Coordinates of C-alpha atoms (C1' of nucleotides) in Angstrom, one line a residue:
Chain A
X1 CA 84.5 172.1 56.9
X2 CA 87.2 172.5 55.3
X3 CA 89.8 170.5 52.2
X4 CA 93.5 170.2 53.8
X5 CA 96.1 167.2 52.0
X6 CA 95.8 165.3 55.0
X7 CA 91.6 164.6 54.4
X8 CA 92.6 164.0 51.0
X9 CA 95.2 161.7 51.3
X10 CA 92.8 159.7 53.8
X11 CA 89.6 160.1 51.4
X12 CA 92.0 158.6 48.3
X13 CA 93.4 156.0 50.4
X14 CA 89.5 155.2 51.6
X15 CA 88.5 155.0 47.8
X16 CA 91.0 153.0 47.1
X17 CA 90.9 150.4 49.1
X18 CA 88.8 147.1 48.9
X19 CA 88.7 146.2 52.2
X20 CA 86.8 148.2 55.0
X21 CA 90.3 149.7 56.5
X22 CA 90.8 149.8 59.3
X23 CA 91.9 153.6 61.1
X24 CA 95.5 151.9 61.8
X25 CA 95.6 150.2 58.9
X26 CA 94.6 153.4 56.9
X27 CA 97.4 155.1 58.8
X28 CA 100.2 152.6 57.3
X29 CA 98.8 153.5 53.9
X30 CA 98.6 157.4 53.8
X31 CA 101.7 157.7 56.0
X32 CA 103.7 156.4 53.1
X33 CA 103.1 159.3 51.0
X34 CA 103.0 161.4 53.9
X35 CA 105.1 160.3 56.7
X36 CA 104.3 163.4 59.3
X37 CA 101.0 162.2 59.5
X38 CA 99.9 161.2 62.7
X39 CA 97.1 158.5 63.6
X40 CA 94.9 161.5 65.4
X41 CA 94.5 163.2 62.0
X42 CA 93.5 159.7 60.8
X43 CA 90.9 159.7 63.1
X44 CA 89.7 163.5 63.2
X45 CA 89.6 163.1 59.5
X46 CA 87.2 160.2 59.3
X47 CA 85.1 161.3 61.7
X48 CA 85.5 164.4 59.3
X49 CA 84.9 162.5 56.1
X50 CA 82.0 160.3 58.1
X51 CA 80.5 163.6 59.4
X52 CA 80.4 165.3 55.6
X53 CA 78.7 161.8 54.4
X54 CA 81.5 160.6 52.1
X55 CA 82.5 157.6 54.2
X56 CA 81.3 155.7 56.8
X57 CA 81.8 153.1 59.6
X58 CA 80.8 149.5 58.9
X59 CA 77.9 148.9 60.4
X60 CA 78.9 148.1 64.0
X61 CA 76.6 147.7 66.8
X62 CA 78.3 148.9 69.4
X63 CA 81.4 149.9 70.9
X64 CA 81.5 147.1 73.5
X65 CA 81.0 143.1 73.4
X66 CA 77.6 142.1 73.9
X67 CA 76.5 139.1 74.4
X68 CA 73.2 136.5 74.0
X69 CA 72.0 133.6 75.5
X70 CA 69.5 133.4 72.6
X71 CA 70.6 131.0 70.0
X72 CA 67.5 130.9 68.0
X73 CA 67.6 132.5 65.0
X74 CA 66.6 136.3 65.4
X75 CA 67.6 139.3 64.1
X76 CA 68.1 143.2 66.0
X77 CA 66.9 146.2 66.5
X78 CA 70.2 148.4 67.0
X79 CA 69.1 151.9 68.0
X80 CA 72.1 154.5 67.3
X81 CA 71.7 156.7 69.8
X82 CA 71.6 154.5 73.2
X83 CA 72.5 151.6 71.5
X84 CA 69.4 149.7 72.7
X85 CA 69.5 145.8 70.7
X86 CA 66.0 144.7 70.6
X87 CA 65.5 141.1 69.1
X88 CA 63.4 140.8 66.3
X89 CA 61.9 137.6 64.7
X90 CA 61.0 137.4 61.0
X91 CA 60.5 134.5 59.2
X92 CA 60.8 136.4 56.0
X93 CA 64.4 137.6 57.1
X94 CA 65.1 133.9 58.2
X95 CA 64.0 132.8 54.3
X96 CA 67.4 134.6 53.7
X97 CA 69.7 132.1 51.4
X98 CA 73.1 133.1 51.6
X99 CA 73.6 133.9 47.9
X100 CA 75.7 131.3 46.3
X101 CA 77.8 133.0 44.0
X102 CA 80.0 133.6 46.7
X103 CA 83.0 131.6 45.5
X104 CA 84.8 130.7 48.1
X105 CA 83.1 131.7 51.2
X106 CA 81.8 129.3 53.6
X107 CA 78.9 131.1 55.0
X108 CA 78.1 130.0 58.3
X109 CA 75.3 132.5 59.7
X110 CA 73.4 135.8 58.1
X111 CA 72.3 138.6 60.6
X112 CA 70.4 141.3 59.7
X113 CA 70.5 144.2 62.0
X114 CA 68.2 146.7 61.6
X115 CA 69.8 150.7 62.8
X116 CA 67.6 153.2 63.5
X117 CA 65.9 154.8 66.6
X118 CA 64.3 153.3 69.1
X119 CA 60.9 155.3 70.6
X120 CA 62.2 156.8 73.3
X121 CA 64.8 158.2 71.3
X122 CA 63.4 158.6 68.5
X123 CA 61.0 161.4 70.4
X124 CA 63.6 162.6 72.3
X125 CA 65.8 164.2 69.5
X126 CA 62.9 165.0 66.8
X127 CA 66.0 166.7 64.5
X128 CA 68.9 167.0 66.5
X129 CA 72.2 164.8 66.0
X130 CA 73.8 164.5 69.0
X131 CA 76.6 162.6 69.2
X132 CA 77.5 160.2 72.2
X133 CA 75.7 157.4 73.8
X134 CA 72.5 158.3 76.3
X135 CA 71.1 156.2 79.1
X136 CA 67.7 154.7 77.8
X137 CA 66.6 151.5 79.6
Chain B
X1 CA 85.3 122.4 80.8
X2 CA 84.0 122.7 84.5
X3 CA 81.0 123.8 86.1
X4 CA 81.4 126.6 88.6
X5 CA 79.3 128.9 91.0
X6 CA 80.6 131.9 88.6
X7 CA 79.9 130.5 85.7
X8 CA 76.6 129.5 86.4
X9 CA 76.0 132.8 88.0
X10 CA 76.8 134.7 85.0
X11 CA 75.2 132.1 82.5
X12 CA 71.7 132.5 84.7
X13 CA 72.0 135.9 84.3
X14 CA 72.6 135.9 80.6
X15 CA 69.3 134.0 80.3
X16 CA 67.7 136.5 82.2
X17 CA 68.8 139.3 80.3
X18 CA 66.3 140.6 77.6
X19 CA 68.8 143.1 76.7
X20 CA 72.1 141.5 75.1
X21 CA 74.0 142.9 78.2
X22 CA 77.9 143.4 77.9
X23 CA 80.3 142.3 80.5
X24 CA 80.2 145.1 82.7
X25 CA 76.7 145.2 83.2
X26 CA 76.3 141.5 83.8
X27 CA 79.1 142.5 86.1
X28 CA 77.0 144.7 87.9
X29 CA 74.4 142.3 88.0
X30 CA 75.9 139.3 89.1
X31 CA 78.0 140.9 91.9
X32 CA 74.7 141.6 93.7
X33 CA 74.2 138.1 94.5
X34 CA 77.9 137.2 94.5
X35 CA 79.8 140.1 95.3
X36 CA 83.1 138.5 94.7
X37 CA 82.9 138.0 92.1
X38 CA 85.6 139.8 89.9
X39 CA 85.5 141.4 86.6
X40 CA 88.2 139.4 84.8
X41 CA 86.1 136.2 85.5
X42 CA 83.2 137.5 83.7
X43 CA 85.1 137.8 80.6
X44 CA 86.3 134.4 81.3
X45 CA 83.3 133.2 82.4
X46 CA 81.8 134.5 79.0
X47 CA 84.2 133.0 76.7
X48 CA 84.0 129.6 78.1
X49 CA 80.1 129.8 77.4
X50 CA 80.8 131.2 74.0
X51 CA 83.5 127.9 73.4
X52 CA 81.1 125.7 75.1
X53 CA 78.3 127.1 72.4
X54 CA 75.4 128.0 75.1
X55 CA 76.0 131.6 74.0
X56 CA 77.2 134.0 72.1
X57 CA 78.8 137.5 70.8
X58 CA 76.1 139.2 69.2
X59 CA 77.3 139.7 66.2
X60 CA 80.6 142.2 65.8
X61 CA 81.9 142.5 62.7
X62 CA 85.2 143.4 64.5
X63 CA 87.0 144.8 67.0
X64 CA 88.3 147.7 65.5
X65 CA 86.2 150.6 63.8
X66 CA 86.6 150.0 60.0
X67 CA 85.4 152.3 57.4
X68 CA 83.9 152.5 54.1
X69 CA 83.7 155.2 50.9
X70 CA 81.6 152.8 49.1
X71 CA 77.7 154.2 50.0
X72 CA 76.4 152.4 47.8
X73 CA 73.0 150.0 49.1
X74 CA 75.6 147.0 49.9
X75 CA 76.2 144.0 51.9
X76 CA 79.2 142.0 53.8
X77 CA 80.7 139.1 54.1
X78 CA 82.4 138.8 57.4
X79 CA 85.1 136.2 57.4
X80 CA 85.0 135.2 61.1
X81 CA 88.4 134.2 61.8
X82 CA 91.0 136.7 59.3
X83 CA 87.9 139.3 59.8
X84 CA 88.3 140.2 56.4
X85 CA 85.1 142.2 55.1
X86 CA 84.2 141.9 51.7
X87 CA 81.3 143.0 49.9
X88 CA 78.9 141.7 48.1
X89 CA 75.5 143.2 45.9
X90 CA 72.3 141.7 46.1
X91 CA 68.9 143.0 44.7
X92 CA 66.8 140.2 47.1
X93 CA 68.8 141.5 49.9
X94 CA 68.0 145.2 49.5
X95 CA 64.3 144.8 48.6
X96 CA 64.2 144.0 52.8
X97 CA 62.0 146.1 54.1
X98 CA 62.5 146.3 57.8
X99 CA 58.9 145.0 59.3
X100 CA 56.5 147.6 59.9
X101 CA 55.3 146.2 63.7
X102 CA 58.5 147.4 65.3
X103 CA 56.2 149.5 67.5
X104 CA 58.3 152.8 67.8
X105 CA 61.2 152.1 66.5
X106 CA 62.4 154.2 63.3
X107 CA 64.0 152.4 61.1
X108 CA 66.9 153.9 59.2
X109 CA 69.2 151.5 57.6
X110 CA 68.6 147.3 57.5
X111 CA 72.5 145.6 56.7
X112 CA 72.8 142.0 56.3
X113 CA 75.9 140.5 57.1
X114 CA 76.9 137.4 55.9
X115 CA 79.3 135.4 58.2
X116 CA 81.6 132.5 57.6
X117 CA 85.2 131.9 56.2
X118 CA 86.7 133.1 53.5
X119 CA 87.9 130.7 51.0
X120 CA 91.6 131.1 52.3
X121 CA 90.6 130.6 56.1
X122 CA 87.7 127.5 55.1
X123 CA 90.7 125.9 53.4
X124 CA 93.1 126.3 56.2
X125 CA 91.7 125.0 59.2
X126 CA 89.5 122.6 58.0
X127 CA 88.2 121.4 61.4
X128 CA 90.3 123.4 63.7
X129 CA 88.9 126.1 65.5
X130 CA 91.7 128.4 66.2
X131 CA 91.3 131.8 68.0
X132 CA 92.4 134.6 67.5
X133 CA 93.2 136.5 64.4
X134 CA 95.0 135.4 61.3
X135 CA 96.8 137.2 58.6
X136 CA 95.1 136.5 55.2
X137 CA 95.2 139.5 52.3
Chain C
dC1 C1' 98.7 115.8 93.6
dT2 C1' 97.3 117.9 89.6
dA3 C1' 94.6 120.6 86.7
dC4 C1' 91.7 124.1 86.4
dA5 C1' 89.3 128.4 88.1
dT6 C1' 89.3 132.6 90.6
dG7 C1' 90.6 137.4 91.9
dC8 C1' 93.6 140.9 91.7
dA9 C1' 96.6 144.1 89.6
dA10 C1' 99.3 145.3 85.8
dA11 C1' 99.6 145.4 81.0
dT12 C1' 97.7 146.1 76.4
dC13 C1' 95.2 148.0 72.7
dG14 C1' 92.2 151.0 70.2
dT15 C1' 90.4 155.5 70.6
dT16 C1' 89.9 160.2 72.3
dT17 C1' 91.3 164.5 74.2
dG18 C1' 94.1 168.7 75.5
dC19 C1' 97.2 171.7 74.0
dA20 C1' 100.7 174.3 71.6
dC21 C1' 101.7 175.5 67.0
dT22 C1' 100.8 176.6 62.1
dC23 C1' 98.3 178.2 58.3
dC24 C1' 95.3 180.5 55.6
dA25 C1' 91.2 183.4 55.2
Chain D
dT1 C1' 93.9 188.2 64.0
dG2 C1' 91.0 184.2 64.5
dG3 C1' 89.1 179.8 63.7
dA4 C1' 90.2 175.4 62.0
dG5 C1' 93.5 171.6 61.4
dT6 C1' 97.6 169.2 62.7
dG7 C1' 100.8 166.4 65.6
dC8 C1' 102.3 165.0 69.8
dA9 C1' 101.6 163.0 74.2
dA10 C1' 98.8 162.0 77.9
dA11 C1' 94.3 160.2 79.2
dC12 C1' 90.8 156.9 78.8
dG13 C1' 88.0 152.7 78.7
dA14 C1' 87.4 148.1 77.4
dT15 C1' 89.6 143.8 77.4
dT16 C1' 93.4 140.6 78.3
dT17 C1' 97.1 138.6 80.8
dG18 C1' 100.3 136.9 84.6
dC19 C1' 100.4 135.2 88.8
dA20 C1' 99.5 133.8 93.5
dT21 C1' 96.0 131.4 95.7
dG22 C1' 92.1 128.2 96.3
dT23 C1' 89.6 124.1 95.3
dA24 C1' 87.6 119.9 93.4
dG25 C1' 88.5 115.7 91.5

DNA sequence: CTACATGCAAATCGTTTGCACTCCA
DNA sequence: TGGAGTGCAAACGATTTGCATGTAG
């Protein structure tokens, strides 16, 4: 792995910012102080950056809509790897008071996702990282 | 708001579903009993549920990737409507331990997110229920 | 008759990939 | 000289939209 300006100049801009950036929005940012930059570098370079452990993605469960019929409170089971959801009921989780020091935000709903590996997949791939999605269920 | 074969097709087989299906597998599953159906009225079909309240997006923070430097043990608020992310620190939140009886599921990670409106956005719309996206910071 | 829902195809948007080129080790 | 990184453009996959048609009130 190697240091180039354009992984710095992404890193900084990641430091620097407050708000969970988006790739695009990152790419407004950096391209400022370094206008040749293109938004594939932006991308190589976080999954660079992601890959080395200094950044990473906001925890999102997957890369398409999913949806639920459930409305009663529960929580998930997100596995990484297939990206399995498994519901998950804890009373202890429900307990959850958003904290009220929030100033201004209205909080409507807290969901607690739990990432990890589901069996299957956790047997599967005793040390290996693979990367990409795999059928499970 | 009207009450159609598709809809309740795809509604039935949201309740069904154990597995917080997207649209293209409900897709796949509905079209077995109704094989006209078409994609483009699933998605429809799903957001009129989702308006109507009988179901719903399992929780996205948004719909693009978005990245963070910041690794430390952390929390987000998710502001539903500008999706702006911000975090926020909380000992009682971090002392979650994800419950043991998950069977075989390896936990890695457990991230609470917190979602609402921001102070901006609970301000702005004070009944309203707008979609879309809005500009806020 | 009118409003709304459907199905299709085209458009859009974010993300990924292939490839030629450059740079430094 | 070779492997890695960049920038560009094309490819891709999920979602959305426009529109002609159908249908129920």
């Amino acid at each position: 792995m190697n240091v180039t300006p354009q992984r710095v100049a992404v890193y900084r801009a990641l430091l620097q910012a407050e708000d969970h950036p988006s790739p695009e929005e990152l790419y407004r940012r950096v391209r400022r102080r370094m206008p040749s930059l293109s938004l594939a570098t932006i991308y190589k370079a976080l999954d660079a950056l992601t890959r080395l452990g200094v950044a990473r993605e906001v925890s999102v469960i997957s890369e398409r809509k999913r949806y639920d019929a459930n409305l009663d409170r529960h929580h998930h089971l997100v596995c990484t790897r297939c990206k399995k959801i498994v519901d998950f009921y804890d009373d202890g989780l429900d307990a959850i008071a958003p904290p009220r020091r929030l100033s201004a935000f209205v909080a409507h709903s807290v969901s607690v996702q739990v990432m990890g590996l589901c069996g299957r997949c956790a047997q599967d791939t005793p040390r290996s990282r693979q990367k990409g999605r795999r059928a499970c269920n």
